[in-house]
JSON list of C-alpha atoms and ligand atoms in Angstrom, two decimals:
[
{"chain": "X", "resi": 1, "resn": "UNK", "atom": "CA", "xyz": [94.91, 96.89, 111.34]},
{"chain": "X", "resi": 2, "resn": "UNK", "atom": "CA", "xyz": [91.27, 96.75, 110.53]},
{"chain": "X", "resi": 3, "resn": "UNK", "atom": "CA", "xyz": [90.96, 100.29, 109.90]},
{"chain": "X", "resi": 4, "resn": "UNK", "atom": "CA", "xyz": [90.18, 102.31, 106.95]},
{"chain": "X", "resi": 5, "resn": "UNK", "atom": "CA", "xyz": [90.89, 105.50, 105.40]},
{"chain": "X", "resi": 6, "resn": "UNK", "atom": "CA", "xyz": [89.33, 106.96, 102.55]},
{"chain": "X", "resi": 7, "resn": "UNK", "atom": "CA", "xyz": [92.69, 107.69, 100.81]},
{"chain": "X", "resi": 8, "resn": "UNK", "atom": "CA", "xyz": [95.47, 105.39, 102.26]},
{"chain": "X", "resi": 9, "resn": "UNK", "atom": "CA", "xyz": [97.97, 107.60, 99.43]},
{"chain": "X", "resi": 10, "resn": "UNK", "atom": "CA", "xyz": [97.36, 110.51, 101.99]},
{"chain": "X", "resi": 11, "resn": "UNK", "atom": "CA", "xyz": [98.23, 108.79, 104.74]},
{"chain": "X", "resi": 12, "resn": "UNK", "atom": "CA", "xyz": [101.30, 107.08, 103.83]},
{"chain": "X", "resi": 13, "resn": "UNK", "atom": "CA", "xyz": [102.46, 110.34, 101.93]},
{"chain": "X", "resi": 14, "resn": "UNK", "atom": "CA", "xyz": [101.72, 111.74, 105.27]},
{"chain": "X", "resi": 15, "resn": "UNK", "atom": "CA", "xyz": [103.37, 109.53, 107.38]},
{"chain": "X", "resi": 16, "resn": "UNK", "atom": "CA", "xyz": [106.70, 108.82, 105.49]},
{"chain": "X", "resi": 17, "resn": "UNK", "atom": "CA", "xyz": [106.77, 112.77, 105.19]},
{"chain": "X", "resi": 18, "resn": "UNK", "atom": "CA", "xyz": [106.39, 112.70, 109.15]},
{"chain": "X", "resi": 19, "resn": "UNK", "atom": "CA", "xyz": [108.88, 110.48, 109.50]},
{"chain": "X", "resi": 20, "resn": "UNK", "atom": "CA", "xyz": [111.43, 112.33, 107.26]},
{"chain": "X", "resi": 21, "resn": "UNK", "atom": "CA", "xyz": [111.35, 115.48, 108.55]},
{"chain": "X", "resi": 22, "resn": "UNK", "atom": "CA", "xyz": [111.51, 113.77, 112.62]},
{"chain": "X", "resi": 23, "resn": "UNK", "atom": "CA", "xyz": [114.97, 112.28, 111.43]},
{"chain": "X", "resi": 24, "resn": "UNK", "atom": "CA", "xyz": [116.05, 115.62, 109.80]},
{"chain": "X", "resi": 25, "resn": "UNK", "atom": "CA", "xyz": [115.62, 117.06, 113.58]},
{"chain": "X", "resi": 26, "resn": "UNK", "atom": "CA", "xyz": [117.45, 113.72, 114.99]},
{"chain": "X", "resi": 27, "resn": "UNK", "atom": "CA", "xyz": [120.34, 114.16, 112.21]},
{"chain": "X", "resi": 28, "resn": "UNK", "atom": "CA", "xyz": [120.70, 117.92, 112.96]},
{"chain": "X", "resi": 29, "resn": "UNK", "atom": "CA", "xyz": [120.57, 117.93, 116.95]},
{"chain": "X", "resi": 30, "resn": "UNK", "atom": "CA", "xyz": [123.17, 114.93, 116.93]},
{"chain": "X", "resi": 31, "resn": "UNK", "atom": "CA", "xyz": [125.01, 117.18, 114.96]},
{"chain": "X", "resi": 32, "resn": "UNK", "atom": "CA", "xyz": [124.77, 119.47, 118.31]},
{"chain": "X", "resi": 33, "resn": "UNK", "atom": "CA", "xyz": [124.93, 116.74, 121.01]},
{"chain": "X", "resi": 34, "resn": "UNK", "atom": "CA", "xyz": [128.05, 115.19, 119.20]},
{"chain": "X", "resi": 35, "resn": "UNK", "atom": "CA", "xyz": [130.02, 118.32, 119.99]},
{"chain": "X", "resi": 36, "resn": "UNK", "atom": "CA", "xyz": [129.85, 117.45, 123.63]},
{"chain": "X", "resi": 37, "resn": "UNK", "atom": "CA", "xyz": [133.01, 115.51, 124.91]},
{"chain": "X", "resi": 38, "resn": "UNK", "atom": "CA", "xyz": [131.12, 112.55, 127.22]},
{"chain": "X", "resi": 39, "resn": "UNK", "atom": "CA", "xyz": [128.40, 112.04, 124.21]},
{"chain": "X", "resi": 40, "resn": "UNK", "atom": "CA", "xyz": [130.60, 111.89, 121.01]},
{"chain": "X", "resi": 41, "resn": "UNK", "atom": "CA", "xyz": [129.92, 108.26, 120.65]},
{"chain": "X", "resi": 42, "resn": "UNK", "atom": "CA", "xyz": [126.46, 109.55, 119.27]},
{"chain": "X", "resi": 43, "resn": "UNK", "atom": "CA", "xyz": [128.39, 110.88, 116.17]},
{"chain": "X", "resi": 44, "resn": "UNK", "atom": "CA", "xyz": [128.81, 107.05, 114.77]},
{"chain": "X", "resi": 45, "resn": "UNK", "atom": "CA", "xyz": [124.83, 107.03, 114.21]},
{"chain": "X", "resi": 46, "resn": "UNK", "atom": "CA", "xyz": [124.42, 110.19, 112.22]},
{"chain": "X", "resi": 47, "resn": "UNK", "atom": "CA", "xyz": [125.37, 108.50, 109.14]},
{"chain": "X", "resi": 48, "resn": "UNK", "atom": "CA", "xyz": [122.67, 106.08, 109.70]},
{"chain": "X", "resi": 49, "resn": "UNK", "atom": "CA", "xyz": [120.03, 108.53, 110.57]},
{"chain": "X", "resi": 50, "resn": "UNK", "atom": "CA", "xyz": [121.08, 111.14, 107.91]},
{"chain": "X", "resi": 51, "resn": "UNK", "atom": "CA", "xyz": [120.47, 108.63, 105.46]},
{"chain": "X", "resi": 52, "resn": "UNK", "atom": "CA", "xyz": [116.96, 107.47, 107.13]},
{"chain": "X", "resi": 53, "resn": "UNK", "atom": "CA", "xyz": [115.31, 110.77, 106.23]},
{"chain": "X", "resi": 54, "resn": "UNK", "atom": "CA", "xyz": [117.11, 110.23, 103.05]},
{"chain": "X", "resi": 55, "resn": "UNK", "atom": "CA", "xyz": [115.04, 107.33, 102.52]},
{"chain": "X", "resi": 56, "resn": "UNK", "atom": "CA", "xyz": [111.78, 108.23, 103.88]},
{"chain": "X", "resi": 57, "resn": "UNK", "atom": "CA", "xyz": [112.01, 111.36, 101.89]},
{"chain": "X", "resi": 58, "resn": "UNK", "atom": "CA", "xyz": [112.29, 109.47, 98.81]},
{"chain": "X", "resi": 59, "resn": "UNK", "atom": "CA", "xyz": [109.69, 106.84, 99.68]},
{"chain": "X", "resi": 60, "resn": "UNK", "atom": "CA", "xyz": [107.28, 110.16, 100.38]},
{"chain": "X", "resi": 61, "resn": "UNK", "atom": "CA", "xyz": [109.15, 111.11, 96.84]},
{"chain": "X", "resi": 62, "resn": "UNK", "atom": "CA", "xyz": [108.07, 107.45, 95.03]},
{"chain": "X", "resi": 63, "resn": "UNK", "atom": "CA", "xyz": [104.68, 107.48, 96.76]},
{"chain": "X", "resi": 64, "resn": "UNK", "atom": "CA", "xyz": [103.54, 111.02, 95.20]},
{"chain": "X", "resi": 65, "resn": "UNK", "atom": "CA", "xyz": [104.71, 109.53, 91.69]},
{"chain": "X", "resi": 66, "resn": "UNK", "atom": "CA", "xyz": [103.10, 106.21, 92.27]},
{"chain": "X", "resi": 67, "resn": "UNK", "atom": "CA", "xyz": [99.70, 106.61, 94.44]},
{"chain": "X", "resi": 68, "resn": "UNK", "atom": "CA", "xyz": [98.93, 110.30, 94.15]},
{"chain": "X", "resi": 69, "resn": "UNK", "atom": "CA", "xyz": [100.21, 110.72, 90.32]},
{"chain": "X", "resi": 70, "resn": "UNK", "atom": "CA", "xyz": [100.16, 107.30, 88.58]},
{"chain": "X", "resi": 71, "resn": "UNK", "atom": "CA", "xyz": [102.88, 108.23, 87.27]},
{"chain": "X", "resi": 72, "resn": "UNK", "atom": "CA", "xyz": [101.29, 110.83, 84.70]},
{"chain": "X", "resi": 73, "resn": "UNK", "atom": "CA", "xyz": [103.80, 113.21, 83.78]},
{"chain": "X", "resi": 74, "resn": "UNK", "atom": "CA", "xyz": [100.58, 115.19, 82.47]},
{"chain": "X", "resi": 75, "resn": "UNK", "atom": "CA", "xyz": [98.65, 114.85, 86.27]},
{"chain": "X", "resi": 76, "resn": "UNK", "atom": "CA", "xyz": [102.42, 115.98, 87.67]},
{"chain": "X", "resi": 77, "resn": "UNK", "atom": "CA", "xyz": [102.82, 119.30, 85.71]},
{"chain": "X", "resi": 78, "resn": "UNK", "atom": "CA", "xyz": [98.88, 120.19, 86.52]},
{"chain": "X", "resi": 79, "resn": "UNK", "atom": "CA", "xyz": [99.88, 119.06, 90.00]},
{"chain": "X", "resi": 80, "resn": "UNK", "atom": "CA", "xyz": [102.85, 122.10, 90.19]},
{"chain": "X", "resi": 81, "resn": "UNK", "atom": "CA", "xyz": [101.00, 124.85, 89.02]},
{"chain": "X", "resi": 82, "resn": "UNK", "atom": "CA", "xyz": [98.47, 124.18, 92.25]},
{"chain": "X", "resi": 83, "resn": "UNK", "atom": "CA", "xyz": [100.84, 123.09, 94.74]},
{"chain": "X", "resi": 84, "resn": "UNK", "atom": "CA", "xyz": [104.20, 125.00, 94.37]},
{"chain": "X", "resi": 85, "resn": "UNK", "atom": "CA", "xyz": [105.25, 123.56, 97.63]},
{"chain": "X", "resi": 86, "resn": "UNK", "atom": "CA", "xyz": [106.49, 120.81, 95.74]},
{"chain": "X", "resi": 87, "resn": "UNK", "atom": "CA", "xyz": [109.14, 122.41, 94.23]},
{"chain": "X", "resi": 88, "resn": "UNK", "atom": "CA", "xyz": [110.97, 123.50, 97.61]},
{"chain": "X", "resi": 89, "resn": "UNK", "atom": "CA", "xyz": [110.22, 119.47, 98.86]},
{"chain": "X", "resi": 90, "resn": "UNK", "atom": "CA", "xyz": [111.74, 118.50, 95.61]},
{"chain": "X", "resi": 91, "resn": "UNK", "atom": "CA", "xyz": [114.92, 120.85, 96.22]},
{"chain": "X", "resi": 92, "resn": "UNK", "atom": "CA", "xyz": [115.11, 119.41, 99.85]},
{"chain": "X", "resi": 93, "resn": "UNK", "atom": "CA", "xyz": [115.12, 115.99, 98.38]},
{"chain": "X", "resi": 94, "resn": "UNK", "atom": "CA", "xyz": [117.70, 116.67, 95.85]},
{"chain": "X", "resi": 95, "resn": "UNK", "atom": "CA", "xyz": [120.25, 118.30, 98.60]},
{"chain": "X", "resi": 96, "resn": "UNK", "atom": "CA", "xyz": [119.83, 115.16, 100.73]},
{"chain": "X", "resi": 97, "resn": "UNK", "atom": "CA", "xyz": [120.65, 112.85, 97.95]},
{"chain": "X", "resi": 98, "resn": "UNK", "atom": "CA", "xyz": [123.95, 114.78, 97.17]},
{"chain": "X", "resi": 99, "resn": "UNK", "atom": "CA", "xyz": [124.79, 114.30, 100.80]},
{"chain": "X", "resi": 100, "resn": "UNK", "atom": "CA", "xyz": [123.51, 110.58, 101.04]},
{"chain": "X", "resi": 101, "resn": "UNK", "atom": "CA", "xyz": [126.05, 109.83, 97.98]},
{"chain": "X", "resi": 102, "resn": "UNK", "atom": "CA", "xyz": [128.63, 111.54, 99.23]},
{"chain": "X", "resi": 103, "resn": "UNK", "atom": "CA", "xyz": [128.45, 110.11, 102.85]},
{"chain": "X", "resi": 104, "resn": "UNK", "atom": "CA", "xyz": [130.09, 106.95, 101.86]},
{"chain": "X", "resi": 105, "resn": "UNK", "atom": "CA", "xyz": [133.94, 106.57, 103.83]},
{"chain": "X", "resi": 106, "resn": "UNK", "atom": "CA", "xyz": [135.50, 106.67, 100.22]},
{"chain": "X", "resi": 107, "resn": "UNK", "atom": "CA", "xyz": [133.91, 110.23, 99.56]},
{"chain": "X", "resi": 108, "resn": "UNK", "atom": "CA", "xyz": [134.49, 111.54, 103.09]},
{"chain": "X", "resi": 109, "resn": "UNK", "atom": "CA", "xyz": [138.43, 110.79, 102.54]},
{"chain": "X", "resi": 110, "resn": "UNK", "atom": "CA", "xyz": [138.21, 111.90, 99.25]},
{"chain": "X", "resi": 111, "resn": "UNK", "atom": "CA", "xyz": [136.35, 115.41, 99.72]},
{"chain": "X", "resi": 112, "resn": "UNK", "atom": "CA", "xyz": [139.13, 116.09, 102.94]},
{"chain": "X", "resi": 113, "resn": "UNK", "atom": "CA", "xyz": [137.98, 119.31, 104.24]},
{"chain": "X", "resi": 114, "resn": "UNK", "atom": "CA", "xyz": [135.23, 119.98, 101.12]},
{"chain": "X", "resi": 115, "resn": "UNK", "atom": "CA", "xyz": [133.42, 117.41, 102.86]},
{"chain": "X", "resi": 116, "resn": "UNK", "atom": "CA", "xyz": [132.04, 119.28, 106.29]},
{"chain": "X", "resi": 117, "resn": "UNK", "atom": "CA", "xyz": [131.01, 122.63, 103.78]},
{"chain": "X", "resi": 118, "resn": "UNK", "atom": "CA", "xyz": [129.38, 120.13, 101.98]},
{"chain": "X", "resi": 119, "resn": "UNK", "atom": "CA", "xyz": [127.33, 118.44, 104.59]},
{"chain": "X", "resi": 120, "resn": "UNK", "atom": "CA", "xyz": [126.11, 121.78, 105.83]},
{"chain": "X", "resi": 121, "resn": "UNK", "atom": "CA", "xyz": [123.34, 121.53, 102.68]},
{"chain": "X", "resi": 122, "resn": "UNK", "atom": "CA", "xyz": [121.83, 119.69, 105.30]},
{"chain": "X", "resi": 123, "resn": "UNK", "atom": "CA", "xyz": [120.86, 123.03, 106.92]},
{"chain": "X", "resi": 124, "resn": "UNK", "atom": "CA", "xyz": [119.51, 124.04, 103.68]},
{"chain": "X", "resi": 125, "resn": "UNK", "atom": "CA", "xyz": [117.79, 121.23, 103.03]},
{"chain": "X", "resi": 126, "resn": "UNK", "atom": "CA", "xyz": [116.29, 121.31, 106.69]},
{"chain": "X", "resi": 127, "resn": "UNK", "atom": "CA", "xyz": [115.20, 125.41, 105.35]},
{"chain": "X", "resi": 128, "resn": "UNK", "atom": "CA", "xyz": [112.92, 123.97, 102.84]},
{"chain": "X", "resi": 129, "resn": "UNK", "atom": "CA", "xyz": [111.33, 121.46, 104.84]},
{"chain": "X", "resi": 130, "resn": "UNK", "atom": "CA", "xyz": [109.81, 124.34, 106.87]},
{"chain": "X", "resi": 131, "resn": "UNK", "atom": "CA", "xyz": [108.84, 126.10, 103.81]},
{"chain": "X", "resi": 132, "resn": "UNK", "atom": "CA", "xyz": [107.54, 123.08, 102.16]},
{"chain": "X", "resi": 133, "resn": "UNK", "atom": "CA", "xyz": [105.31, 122.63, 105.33]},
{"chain": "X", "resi": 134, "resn": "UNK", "atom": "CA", "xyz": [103.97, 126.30, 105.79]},
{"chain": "X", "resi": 135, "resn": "UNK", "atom": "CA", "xyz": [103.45, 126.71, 102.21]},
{"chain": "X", "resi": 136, "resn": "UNK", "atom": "CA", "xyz": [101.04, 123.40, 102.06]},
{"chain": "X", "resi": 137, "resn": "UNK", "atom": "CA", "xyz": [99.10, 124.87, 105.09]},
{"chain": "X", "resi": 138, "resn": "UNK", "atom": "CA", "xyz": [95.61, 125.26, 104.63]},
{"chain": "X", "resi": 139, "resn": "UNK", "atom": "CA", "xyz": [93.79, 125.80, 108.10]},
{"chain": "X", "resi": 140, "resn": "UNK", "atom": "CA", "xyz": [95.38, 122.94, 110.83]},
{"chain": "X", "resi": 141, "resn": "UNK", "atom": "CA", "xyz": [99.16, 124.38, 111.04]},
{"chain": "X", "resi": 142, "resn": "UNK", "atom": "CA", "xyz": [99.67, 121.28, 113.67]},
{"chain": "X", "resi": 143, "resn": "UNK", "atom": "CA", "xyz": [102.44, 119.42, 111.94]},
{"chain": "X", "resi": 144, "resn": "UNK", "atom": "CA", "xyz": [103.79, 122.81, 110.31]},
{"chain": "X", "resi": 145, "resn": "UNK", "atom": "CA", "xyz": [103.90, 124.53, 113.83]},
{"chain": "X", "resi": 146, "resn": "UNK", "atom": "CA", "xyz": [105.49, 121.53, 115.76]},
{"chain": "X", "resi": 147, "resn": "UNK", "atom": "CA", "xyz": [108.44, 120.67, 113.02]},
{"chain": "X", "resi": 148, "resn": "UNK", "atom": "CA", "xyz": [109.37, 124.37, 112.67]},
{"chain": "X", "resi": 149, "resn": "UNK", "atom": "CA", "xyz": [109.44, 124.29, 116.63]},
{"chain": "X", "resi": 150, "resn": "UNK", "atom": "CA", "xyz": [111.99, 121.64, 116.57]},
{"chain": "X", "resi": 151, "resn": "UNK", "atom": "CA", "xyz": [114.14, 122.64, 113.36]},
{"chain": "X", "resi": 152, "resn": "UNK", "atom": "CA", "xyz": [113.88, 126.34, 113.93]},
{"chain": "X", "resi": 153, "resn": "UNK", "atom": "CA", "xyz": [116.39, 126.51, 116.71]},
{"chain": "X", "resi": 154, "resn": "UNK", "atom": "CA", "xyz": [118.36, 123.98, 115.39]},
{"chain": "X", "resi": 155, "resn": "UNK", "atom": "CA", "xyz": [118.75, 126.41, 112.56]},
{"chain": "X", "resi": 156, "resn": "UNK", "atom": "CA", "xyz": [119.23, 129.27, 114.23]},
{"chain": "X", "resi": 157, "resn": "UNK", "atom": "CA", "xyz": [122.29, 128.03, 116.58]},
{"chain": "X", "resi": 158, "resn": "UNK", "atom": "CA", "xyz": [124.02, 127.83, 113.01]},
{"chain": "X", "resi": 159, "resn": "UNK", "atom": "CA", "xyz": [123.59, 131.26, 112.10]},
{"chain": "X", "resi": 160, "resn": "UNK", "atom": "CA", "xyz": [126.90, 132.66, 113.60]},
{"chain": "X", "resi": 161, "resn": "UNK", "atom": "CA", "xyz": [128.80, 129.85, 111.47]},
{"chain": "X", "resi": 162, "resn": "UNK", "atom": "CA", "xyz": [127.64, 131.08, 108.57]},
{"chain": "X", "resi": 163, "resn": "UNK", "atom": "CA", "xyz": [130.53, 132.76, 106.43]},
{"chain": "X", "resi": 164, "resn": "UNK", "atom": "CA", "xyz": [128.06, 135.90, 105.53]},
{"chain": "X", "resi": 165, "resn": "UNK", "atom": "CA", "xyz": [127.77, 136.29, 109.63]},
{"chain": "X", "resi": 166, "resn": "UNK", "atom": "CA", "xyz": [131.18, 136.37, 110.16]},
{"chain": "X", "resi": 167, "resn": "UNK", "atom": "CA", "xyz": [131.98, 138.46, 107.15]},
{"chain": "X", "resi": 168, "resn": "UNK", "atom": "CA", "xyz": [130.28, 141.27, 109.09]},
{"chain": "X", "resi": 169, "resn": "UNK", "atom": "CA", "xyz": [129.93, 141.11, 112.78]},
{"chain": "X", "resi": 170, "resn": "UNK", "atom": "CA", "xyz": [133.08, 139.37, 113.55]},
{"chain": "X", "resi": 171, "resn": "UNK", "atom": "CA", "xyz": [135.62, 141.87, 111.78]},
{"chain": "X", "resi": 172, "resn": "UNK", "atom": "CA", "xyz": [138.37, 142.22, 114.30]},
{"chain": "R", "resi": 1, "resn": "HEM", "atom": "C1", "xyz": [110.24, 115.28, 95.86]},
{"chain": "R", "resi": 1, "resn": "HEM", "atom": "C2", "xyz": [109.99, 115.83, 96.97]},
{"chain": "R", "resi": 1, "resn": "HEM", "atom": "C3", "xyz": [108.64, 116.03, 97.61]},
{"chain": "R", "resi": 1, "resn": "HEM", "atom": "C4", "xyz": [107.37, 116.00, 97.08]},
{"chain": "R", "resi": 1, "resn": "HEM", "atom": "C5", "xyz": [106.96, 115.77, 95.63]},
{"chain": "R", "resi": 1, "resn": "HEM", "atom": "C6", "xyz": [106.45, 116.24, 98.17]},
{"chain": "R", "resi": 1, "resn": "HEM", "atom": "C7", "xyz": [105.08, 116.32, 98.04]},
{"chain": "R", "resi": 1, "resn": "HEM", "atom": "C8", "xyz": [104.20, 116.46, 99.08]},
{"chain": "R", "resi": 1, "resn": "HEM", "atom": "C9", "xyz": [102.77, 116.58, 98.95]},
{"chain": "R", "resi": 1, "resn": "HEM", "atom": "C10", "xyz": [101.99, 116.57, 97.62]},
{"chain": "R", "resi": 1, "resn": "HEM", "atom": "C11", "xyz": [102.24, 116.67, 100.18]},
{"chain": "R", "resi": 1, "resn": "HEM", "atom": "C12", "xyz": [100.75, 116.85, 100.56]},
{"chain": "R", "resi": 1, "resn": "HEM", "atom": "C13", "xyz": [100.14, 115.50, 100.78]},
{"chain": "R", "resi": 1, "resn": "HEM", "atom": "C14", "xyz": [98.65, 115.64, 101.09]},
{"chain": "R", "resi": 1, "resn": "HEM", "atom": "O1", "xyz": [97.92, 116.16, 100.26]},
{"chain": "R", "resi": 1, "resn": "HEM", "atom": "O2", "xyz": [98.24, 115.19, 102.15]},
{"chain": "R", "resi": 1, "resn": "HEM", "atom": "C15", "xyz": [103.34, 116.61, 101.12]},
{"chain": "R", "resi": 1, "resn": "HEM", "atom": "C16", "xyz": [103.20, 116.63, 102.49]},
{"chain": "R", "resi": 1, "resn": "HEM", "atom": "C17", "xyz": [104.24, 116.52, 103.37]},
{"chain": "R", "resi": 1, "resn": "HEM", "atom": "N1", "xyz": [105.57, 116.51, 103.08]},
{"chain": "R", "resi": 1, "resn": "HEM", "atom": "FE1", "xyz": [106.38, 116.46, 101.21]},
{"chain": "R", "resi": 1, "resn": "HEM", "atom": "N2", "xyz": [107.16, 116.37, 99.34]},
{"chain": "R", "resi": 1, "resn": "HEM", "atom": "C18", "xyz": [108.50, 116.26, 99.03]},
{"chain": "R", "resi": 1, "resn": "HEM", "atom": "C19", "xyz": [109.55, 116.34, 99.91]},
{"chain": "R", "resi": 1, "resn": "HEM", "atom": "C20", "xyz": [109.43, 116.35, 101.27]},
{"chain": "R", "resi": 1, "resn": "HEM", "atom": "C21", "xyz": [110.53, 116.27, 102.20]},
{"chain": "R", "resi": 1, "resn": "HEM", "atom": "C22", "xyz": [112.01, 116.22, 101.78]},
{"chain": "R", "resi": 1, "resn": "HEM", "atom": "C23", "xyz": [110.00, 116.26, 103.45]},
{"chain": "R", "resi": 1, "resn": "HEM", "atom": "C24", "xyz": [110.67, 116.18, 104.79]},
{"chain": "R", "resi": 1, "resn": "HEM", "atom": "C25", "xyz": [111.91, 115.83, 105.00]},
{"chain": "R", "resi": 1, "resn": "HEM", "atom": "C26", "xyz": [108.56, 116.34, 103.32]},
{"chain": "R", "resi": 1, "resn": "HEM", "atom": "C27", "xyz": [107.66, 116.35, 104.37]},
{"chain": "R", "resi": 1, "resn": "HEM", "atom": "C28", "xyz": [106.29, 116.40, 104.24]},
{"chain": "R", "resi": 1, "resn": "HEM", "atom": "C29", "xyz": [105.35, 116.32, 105.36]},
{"chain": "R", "resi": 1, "resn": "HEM", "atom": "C30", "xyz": [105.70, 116.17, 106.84]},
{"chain": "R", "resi": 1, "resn": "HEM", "atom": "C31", "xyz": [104.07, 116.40, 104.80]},
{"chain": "R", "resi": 1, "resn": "HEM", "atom": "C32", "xyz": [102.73, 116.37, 105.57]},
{"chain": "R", "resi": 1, "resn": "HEM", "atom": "C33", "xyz": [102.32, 117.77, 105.88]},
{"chain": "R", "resi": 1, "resn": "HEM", "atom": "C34", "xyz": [100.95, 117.85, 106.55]},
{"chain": "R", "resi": 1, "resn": "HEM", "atom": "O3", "xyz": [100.21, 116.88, 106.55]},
{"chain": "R", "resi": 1, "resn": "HEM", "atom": "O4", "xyz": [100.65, 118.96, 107.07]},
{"chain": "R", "resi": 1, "resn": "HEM", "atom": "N3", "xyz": [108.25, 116.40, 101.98]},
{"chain": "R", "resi": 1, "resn": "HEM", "atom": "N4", "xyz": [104.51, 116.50, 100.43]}
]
């Protein structure tokens, strides 16, 4: 594109982190729009964008092994110590994978009513995002402030689904 960066690692670890965390937002307010009678035709596409931050999350994943690490195991466990963030990306990326291999029709029918408890990880997984992008913050909270702008709400219209929730404001 004739331009140039100083670190083009940063910016594609960057952008396919962007682009992750945009289709956890899309995967979690279809999730919400679906519910809608007139608009559950929407519901056929969460599969495929579930499993589009499941990719870009790993290709932010194989790009911090490849262009930031160089794949040293020795550069990765320095790497930890200074940027715990990591670990709460790396549990975000783990949760999605569990739901990306079970999202196939075979597990869906298989799992029968395990499957929807299941796929709720999402929310979790959506959790550390937002943690994993305050906790990197150093002075511009741009990126943090407009995902957790997004995602927070989207979390928070789960909150009286939760089992705990209902445990103790819904005895009747
Ligand atoms: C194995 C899992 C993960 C690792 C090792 C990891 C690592 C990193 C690192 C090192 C950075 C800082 C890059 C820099 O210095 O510019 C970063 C940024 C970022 N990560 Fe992750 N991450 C992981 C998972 C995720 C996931 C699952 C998402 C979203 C779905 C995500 C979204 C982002 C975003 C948006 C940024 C840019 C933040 C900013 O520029 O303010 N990461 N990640």
């Amino acid at each position: 594109m004739g331009r140039y960066f100083p670190d083009p690692g940063k910016l594609l670890m960057n952008l396919s982190g962007i682009w992750a965390s945009v289709f956890v937002i899309a995967v979690l307010a279809m999730t919400l729009v679906g519910k809608i009678k007139s608009l559950r035709l929407i519901n056929r596409y969460r599969r495929f964008i579930g499993l589009s931050a499941f990719f870009y999350a790993l290709l932010h994943f194989v790009i911090y092994l490849v262009l930031f690490a160089g794949l040293s195991w020795r550069w990765i466990s320095s790497d930890l110590i200074e940027k715990p963030y990591i670990y709460v990306g790396v549990i975000a990326l783990l949760t999605m994978s569990i739901l990306a291999i079970t999202s196939t029709k075979g597990t869906v029918r298989r799992l029968g009513k395990k499957w929807k408890p299941l796929h709720r990880l999402m929310y979790l997984a959506a959790l550390c995002v937002i943690i994993h992008l305050w906790w990197q913050v150093k002075s511009d909270i741009t990126i943090a402030a407009w995902f957790t702008l997004f995602l927070a709400p989207l979390l928070i219209v789960k909150i009286p689904t939760l089992p705990l929730y209902k445990k103790f404001f819904k005895k009747n």
